[in-house]
Coordinates of C-alpha atoms in Angstrom, one line a residue:
M652 CA 95.7 115.8 129.4
I653 CA 98.7 114.8 131.5
R654 CA 100.1 112.7 128.8
L655 CA 99.8 115.5 126.3
F656 CA 101.6 117.9 128.7
L657 CA 104.4 115.4 129.3
D658 CA 104.8 114.8 125.5
K659 CA 104.9 118.6 124.9
L660 CA 107.6 118.9 127.6
K661 CA 109.7 116.1 126.0
L662 CA 109.4 117.6 122.5
S663 CA 110.4 121.0 123.8
L664 CA 113.5 119.6 125.4
Q665 CA 114.4 117.8 122.2
K666 CA 114.1 121.0 120.3
R667 CA 116.4 122.9 122.7
S668 CA 119.0 120.1 122.7
A669 CA 119.2 120.1 118.9
V670 CA 118.4 116.3 118.8
T671 CA 119.7 114.7 115.6
K672 CA 117.7 111.5 115.7
N673 CA 115.3 111.3 112.7
K674 CA 116.5 114.7 111.5
K675 CA 115.1 115.6 108.1
T676 CA 117.3 116.5 105.2
Y677 CA 116.7 117.1 101.5
E678 CA 119.3 114.5 100.7
A679 CA 117.6 111.8 102.8
W680 CA 114.3 112.6 101.1
A681 CA 115.7 112.6 97.6
A682 CA 117.4 109.2 98.2
K683 CA 114.0 107.6 98.8
G684 CA 113.3 107.9 95.0
Y685 CA 109.8 109.3 95.2
N686 CA 108.1 109.4 91.8
N687 CA 105.3 112.1 91.6
S688 CA 104.3 111.1 88.0
P689 CA 104.0 107.3 87.9
L690 CA 102.5 105.7 84.8
V691 CA 100.6 103.1 86.8
S692 CA 98.9 103.1 90.2
F693 CA 98.0 99.7 91.7
V694 CA 95.2 100.0 94.3
I695 CA 94.5 96.9 96.4
Q696 CA 91.4 96.7 98.6
S697 CA 92.2 94.6 101.7
H698 CA 90.5 93.2 104.8
D699 CA 92.5 90.8 107.0
K700 CA 94.5 89.6 104.0
S701 CA 97.9 91.2 104.7
L702 CA 99.9 88.0 103.9
Q703 CA 98.2 87.7 100.5
V704 CA 98.5 91.4 99.8
M705 CA 102.3 91.6 100.6
H706 CA 102.8 88.5 98.3
A707 CA 101.3 90.6 95.5
V708 CA 103.1 93.8 96.4
R709 CA 106.5 92.1 96.2
K710 CA 105.7 91.2 92.6
L711 CA 104.2 94.6 91.7
R712 CA 107.4 96.3 92.8
D713 CA 109.1 95.0 89.7
R714 CA 107.2 97.7 87.8
R715 CA 109.5 100.7 88.3
D716 CA 107.1 103.2 86.8
A717 CA 104.3 102.5 89.3
E718 CA 103.0 103.3 92.8
I719 CA 101.2 101.0 95.1
V720 CA 98.3 101.9 97.3
V721 CA 96.9 99.4 99.8
I722 CA 93.5 100.2 101.3
D723 CA 93.4 98.6 104.8
D724 CA 89.6 98.5 105.3
G725 CA 88.9 97.7 108.9
S726 CA 91.5 95.0 109.3
S727 CA 92.5 93.7 112.7
L728 CA 95.6 95.2 114.2
E729 CA 97.8 92.2 113.3
H730 CA 97.1 92.8 109.6
T731 CA 97.4 96.6 109.8
R732 CA 100.8 96.2 111.5
R733 CA 102.0 93.8 108.8
L734 CA 101.0 96.1 106.0
A735 CA 102.5 99.2 107.8
E736 CA 105.8 97.3 108.3
G737 CA 105.9 95.9 104.7
L738 CA 105.0 99.0 102.7
T739 CA 108.4 100.6 103.0
G740 CA 108.9 102.3 99.6
A741 CA 108.5 106.0 98.9
N742 CA 105.9 105.1 96.3
E743 CA 104.0 102.8 98.5
F744 CA 101.0 104.0 100.6
L745 CA 98.7 102.6 103.2
V746 CA 95.2 104.1 103.4
R747 CA 93.3 103.1 106.5
A748 CA 89.5 103.0 106.4
N749 CA 86.9 101.6 108.8
D750 CA 84.9 98.9 107.0
L751 CA 83.7 101.4 104.3
Y752 CA 83.9 98.8 101.5
E753 CA 84.8 99.1 97.9
N754 CA 82.5 101.7 96.5
I755 CA 83.7 104.4 98.9
T756 CA 87.4 103.4 99.2
Y757 CA 88.0 102.9 95.5
D758 CA 86.3 106.2 94.7
R759 CA 88.4 108.1 97.3
C760 CA 91.7 106.5 96.1
L761 CA 91.0 107.3 92.5
R762 CA 91.4 110.9 93.6
F763 CA 94.5 110.1 95.7
V764 CA 96.6 108.3 93.1
N765 CA 98.9 110.0 90.5
G766 CA 99.1 107.2 87.9
R767 CA 97.7 107.7 84.4
Y768 CA 96.4 104.2 84.5
V769 CA 95.0 102.7 87.7
A770 CA 94.5 99.0 88.3
L771 CA 91.9 98.3 91.0
M772 CA 92.7 95.0 92.6
Q773 CA 91.5 92.7 95.4
D774 CA 93.3 91.1 98.3
D775 CA 93.2 87.6 97.0
D776 CA 94.6 88.4 93.5
D777 CA 97.7 86.6 92.2
F778 CA 99.5 86.5 88.9
A779 CA 102.6 84.7 87.5
S780 CA 104.3 87.8 86.0
L781 CA 103.6 91.4 85.1
E782 CA 102.8 90.7 81.5
W783 CA 99.2 91.5 82.3
T784 CA 100.2 95.1 83.0
D785 CA 102.2 95.4 79.7
E786 CA 99.2 94.0 77.7
A787 CA 96.8 96.5 79.4
L788 CA 99.0 99.5 78.6
R789 CA 99.3 98.3 75.0
L790 CA 95.5 98.0 74.7
F791 CA 95.0 101.5 76.1
A792 CA 97.4 102.9 73.6
E793 CA 95.6 101.1 70.8
H794 CA 92.2 102.3 71.9
P795 CA 92.5 105.9 73.2
D796 CA 88.7 106.2 73.8
M797 CA 88.7 103.2 76.1
V798 CA 88.3 104.3 79.8
I799 CA 87.9 100.9 81.5
L800 CA 89.6 97.6 80.8
G801 CA 88.6 94.5 82.8
G802 CA 90.8 91.5 83.2
K803 CA 88.3 89.1 84.9
D804 CA 84.9 88.7 83.3
G805 CA 83.3 90.6 80.4
Q806 CA 79.5 90.5 80.7
T807 CA 76.3 92.0 79.5
V808 CA 73.4 93.2 81.7
V809 CA 70.1 91.4 81.7
F810 CA 67.0 93.3 82.8
D811 CA 64.1 91.4 84.4
D812 CA 61.1 93.6 83.7
K813 CA 58.8 91.5 85.9
E814 CA 61.0 91.8 89.0
R815 CA 62.4 95.2 87.9
R816 CA 66.0 94.0 88.5
A817 CA 69.2 93.8 86.6
H818 CA 72.0 91.3 86.8
G819 CA 75.0 90.1 84.9
G820 CA 74.8 87.7 82.0
P821 CA 77.1 86.0 79.6
F822 CA 78.6 88.0 76.7
D823 CA 80.4 86.4 73.8
H824 CA 84.0 87.7 74.0
A825 CA 86.0 84.8 72.6
G826 CA 89.6 85.7 71.9
G827 CA 92.2 87.9 73.6
F828 CA 90.4 91.2 73.6
A829 CA 86.9 92.5 73.0
F830 CA 84.6 95.5 73.8
V831 CA 82.0 94.4 76.2
P832 CA 79.0 96.1 78.0
V833 CA 80.4 95.7 81.5
V834 CA 83.3 94.1 83.4
N835 CA 83.7 93.3 87.1
R836 CA 86.6 93.5 89.4
A837 CA 89.4 92.5 89.5
P838 CA 91.5 93.7 88.0
M839 CA 89.7 96.7 86.6
W840 CA 91.9 99.2 84.8
I841 CA 90.9 102.8 84.5
D842 CA 92.4 105.5 82.3
R843 CA 92.4 108.2 84.9
Q844 CA 92.5 111.1 82.5
L845 CA 89.3 110.0 80.7
Y846 CA 87.8 109.1 84.1
D847 CA 88.4 112.5 85.6
R848 CA 87.2 114.3 82.4
C849 CA 84.0 112.3 81.8
L850 CA 83.0 110.0 84.7
H851 CA 84.3 111.8 87.8
H852 CA 83.2 109.3 90.5
I853 CA 81.9 105.9 91.4
D854 CA 78.2 106.2 92.0
Y855 CA 77.7 106.5 95.7
S856 CA 74.1 105.3 95.5
F857 CA 75.4 101.8 95.2
A858 CA 77.5 102.1 98.4
P859 CA 78.8 100.2 100.2
F860 CA 79.3 97.7 97.4
Q861 CA 77.7 95.6 94.6
Y862 CA 77.1 96.6 91.0
D863 CA 78.9 99.9 91.2
D864 CA 81.4 98.5 88.7
F865 CA 78.6 97.6 86.3
E866 CA 77.1 101.1 86.7
L867 CA 80.5 102.7 85.9
C868 CA 80.9 100.7 82.7
L869 CA 77.3 101.5 81.5
R870 CA 77.8 105.1 82.2
A871 CA 81.1 105.1 80.2
W872 CA 79.2 103.9 77.1
T873 CA 76.6 106.6 77.5
V874 CA 79.2 109.4 77.4
G875 CA 80.9 108.1 74.3
L876 CA 83.7 106.0 75.9
K877 CA 84.4 102.3 75.6
V878 CA 84.8 99.4 78.0
G879 CA 87.1 96.5 77.1
W880 CA 88.0 93.0 78.3
Y881 CA 91.1 90.9 78.1
D882 CA 92.3 87.9 80.0
A883 CA 94.7 89.1 82.7
G884 CA 95.3 85.5 83.9
F885 CA 94.7 86.2 87.5
T886 CA 94.3 83.4 90.0
S887 CA 93.0 83.5 93.6
L888 CA 95.2 83.1 96.7
S889 CA 92.2 82.6 99.0
V890 CA 88.4 82.9 99.3
G891 CA 87.3 86.4 98.2
G892 CA 86.4 88.7 101.0
M893 CA 82.8 89.3 100.0
R894 CA 82.2 85.5 100.0
L895 CA 84.2 85.0 103.2
W896 CA 82.7 87.8 105.4
N897 CA 79.5 89.0 103.8
N898 CA 77.3 86.3 102.4
A899 CA 74.0 87.7 103.9
F900 CA 75.1 91.3 103.3
T901 CA 75.9 90.6 99.7
Q902 CA 72.4 89.2 99.1
T903 CA 70.9 92.3 100.7
Q904 CA 73.0 94.5 98.5
W905 CA 72.2 92.5 95.4
E906 CA 68.5 92.9 96.0
R907 CA 68.8 96.6 96.5
N908 CA 71.3 97.5 93.9
S909 CA 69.9 95.3 91.2
R910 CA 66.8 97.4 91.3
T911 CA 68.9 100.6 91.3
L912 CA 70.7 99.5 88.2
Y913 CA 67.5 98.6 86.5
N914 CA 65.9 102.0 87.2
L915 CA 69.0 103.8 85.9
Y916 CA 69.6 101.9 82.7
R917 CA 66.6 99.9 81.6
D918 CA 65.7 102.6 79.0
K919 CA 69.3 103.0 77.9
I920 CA 70.5 99.4 77.5
E921 CA 69.5 98.9 73.8
E922 CA 71.4 102.1 72.8
I923 CA 74.5 100.9 74.8
L924 CA 74.4 97.4 73.3
A925 CA 74.3 99.0 69.8
K926 CA 77.5 100.9 70.6
V927 CA 79.3 97.8 71.8
K928 CA 78.6 95.9 68.6

């Protein structure tokens, strides 16, 4: 309470003295170049990977019609500080969460961003150039009913009736582009207009992570939208966070969520596969 009182007294004195330090003006705001209608939103999930994230951010900045959102999900203070100091642009945002994981943080940020197309990314993603973004936008324009485009793996879903579980399986998608039953992150592109109109959310019953990306894809097919795959050409800068921090937890989530996915889609998968073909 004493600190609050002293700070109140200091601010009161600053107000009376007409302090000019950090004074706000319209000109200063306009000079920052904020874009309220970006074409693309890059959303990067990060935990203690600030060096890798900033490496990617410096490349993503070359896309002038984009905004960049970094989710700092429970990082240590060293990494939080590096991200806060590095994200200096008017169209760059740092969202702090406390180890909530992908399901919740991606879902929340899909409501936060303004881009028409959203690229959900991971903190170990790397790429040689931004050609992967140009190709994604071209494919969305070519396929206006495609709501999700994955750049990593295109898969099918295999249902084990004995164990009552579902898991990913190989799907023949030779070539540069194909419609597929499901894709996993990252990158996972989303047409936000179609998402907002027809999908609305990432299914919270899969929280905090594992198979929510598969569920979103399967749900897209059931509402008459499409899921595509292309080769984004990503490489990894380090070991992925799930493998690095959460081996035992990942197994637990797989066991739980594989059953959840089975129960939701076992009776719908044949109809979905018929749509893919």
